[in-house]
PDB file of C-alpha atoms in Angstrom:
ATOM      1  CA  UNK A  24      18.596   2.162 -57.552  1.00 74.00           C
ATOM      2  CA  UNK A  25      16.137   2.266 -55.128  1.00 72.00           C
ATOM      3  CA  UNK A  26      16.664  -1.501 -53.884  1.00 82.00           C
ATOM      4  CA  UNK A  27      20.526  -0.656 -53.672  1.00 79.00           C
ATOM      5  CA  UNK A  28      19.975   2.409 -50.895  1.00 79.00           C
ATOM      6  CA  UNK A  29      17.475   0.082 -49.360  1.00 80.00           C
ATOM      7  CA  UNK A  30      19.938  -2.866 -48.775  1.00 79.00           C
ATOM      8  CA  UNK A  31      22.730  -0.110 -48.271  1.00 80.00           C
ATOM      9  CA  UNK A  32      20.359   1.387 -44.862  1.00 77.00           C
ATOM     10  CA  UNK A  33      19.201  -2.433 -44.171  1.00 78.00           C
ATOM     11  CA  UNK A  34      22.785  -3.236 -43.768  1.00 78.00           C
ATOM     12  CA  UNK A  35      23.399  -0.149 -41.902  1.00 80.00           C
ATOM     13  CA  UNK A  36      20.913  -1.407 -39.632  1.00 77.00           C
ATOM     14  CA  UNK A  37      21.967  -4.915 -39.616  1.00 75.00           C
ATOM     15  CA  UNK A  38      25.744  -4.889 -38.513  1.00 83.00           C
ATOM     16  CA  UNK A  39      24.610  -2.908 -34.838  1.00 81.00           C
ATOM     17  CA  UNK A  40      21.994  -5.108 -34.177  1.00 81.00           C
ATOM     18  CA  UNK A  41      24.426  -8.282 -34.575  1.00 86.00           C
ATOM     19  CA  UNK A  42      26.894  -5.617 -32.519  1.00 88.00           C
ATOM     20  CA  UNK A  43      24.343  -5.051 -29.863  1.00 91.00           C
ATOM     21  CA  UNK A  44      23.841  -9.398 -29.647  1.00 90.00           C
ATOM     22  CA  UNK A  45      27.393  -9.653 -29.465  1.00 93.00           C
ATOM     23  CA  UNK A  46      27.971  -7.258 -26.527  1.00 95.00           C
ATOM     24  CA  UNK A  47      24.285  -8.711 -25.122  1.00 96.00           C
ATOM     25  CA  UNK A  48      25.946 -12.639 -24.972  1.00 96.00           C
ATOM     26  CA  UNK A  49      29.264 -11.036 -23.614  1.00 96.00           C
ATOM     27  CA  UNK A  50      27.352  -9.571 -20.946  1.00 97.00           C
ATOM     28  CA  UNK A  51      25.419 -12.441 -19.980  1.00 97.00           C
ATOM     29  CA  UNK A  52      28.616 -14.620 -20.089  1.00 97.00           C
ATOM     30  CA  UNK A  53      30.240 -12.616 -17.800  1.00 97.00           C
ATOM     31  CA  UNK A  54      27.039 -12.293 -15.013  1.00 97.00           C
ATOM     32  CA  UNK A  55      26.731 -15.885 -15.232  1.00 97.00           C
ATOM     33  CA  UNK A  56      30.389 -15.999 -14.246  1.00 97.00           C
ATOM     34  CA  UNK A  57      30.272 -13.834 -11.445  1.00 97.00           C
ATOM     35  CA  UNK A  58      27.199 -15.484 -10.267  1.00 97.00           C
ATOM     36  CA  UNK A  59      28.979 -19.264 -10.635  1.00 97.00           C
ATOM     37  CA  UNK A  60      32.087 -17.463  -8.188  1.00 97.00           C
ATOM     38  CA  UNK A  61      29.291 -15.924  -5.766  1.00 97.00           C
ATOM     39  CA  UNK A  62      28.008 -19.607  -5.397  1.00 97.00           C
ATOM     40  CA  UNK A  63      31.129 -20.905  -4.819  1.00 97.00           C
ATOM     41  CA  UNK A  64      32.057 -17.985  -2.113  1.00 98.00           C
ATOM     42  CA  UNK A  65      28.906 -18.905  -0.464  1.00 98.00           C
ATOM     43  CA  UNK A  66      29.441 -22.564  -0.350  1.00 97.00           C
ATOM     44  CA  UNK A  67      32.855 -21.913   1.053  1.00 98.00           C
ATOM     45  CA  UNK A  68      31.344 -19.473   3.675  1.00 98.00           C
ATOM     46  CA  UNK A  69      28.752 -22.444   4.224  1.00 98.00           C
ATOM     47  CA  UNK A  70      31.273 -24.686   4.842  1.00 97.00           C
ATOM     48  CA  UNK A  71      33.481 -22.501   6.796  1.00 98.00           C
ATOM     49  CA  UNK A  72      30.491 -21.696   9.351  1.00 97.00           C
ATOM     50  CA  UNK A  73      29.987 -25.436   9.450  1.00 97.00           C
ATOM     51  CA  UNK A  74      33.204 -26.426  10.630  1.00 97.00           C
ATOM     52  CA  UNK A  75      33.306 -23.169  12.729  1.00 97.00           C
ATOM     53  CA  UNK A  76      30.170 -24.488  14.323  1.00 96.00           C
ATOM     54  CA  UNK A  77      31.934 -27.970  15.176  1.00 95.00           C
ATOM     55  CA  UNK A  78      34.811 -26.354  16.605  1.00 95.00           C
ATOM     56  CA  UNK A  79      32.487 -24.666  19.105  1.00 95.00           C
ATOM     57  CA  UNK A  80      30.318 -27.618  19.833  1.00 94.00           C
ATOM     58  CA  UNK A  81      33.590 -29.559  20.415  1.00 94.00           C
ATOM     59  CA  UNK A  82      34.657 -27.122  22.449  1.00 94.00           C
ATOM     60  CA  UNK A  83      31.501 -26.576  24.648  1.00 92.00           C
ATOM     61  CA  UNK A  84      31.666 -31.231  24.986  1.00 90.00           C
ATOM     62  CA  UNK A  85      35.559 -30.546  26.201  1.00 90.00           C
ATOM     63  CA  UNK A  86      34.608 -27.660  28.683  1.00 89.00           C
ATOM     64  CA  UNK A  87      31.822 -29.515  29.840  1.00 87.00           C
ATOM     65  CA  UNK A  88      33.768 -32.542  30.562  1.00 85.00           C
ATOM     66  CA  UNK A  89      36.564 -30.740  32.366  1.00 84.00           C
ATOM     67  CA  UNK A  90      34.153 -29.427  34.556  1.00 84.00           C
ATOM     68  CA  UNK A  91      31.996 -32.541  35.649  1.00 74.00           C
ATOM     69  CA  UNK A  92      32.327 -32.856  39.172  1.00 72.00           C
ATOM     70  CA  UNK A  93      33.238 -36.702  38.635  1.00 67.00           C
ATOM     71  CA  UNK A  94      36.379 -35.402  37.245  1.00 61.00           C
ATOM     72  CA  UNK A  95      36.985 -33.149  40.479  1.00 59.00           C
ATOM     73  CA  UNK A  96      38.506 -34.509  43.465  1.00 53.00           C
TER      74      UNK A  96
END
């Protein structure tokens, strides 16, 4: 009797614990999820200042070159 109320509170105890490592896995799924889409945000942002920052130099070599007194006559 005693070893039957003893595997009855055992498996009481058993079945939230696999619960809890259930919703523990879930969670770490889903945070390594949202960090793999924050990487790839900040490797587009990366890449976005990049070609931002190639615009601008372009930019700068065409302004400079419109203004070189070579050009002006």
């Amino acid at each position: 009797m005693f070893e039957g109320v003893l595997l009855l509170l055992l498996g009481c105890l058993y079945t939230p614990l696999q619960q809890t490592r259930a919703a523990t896995a879930a969670a770490a799924a889903e945070t390594a999820a949202a960090a793999a889409a924050a990487a790839e945000t900040a490797a587009a942002a990366a890449a976005a200042a990049a070609e931002t920052e190639t615009a601008a130099a372009a930019a700068a070599a065409a302004t400079e070159r419109a203004s070189s007194p070579l050009l002006q006559h």
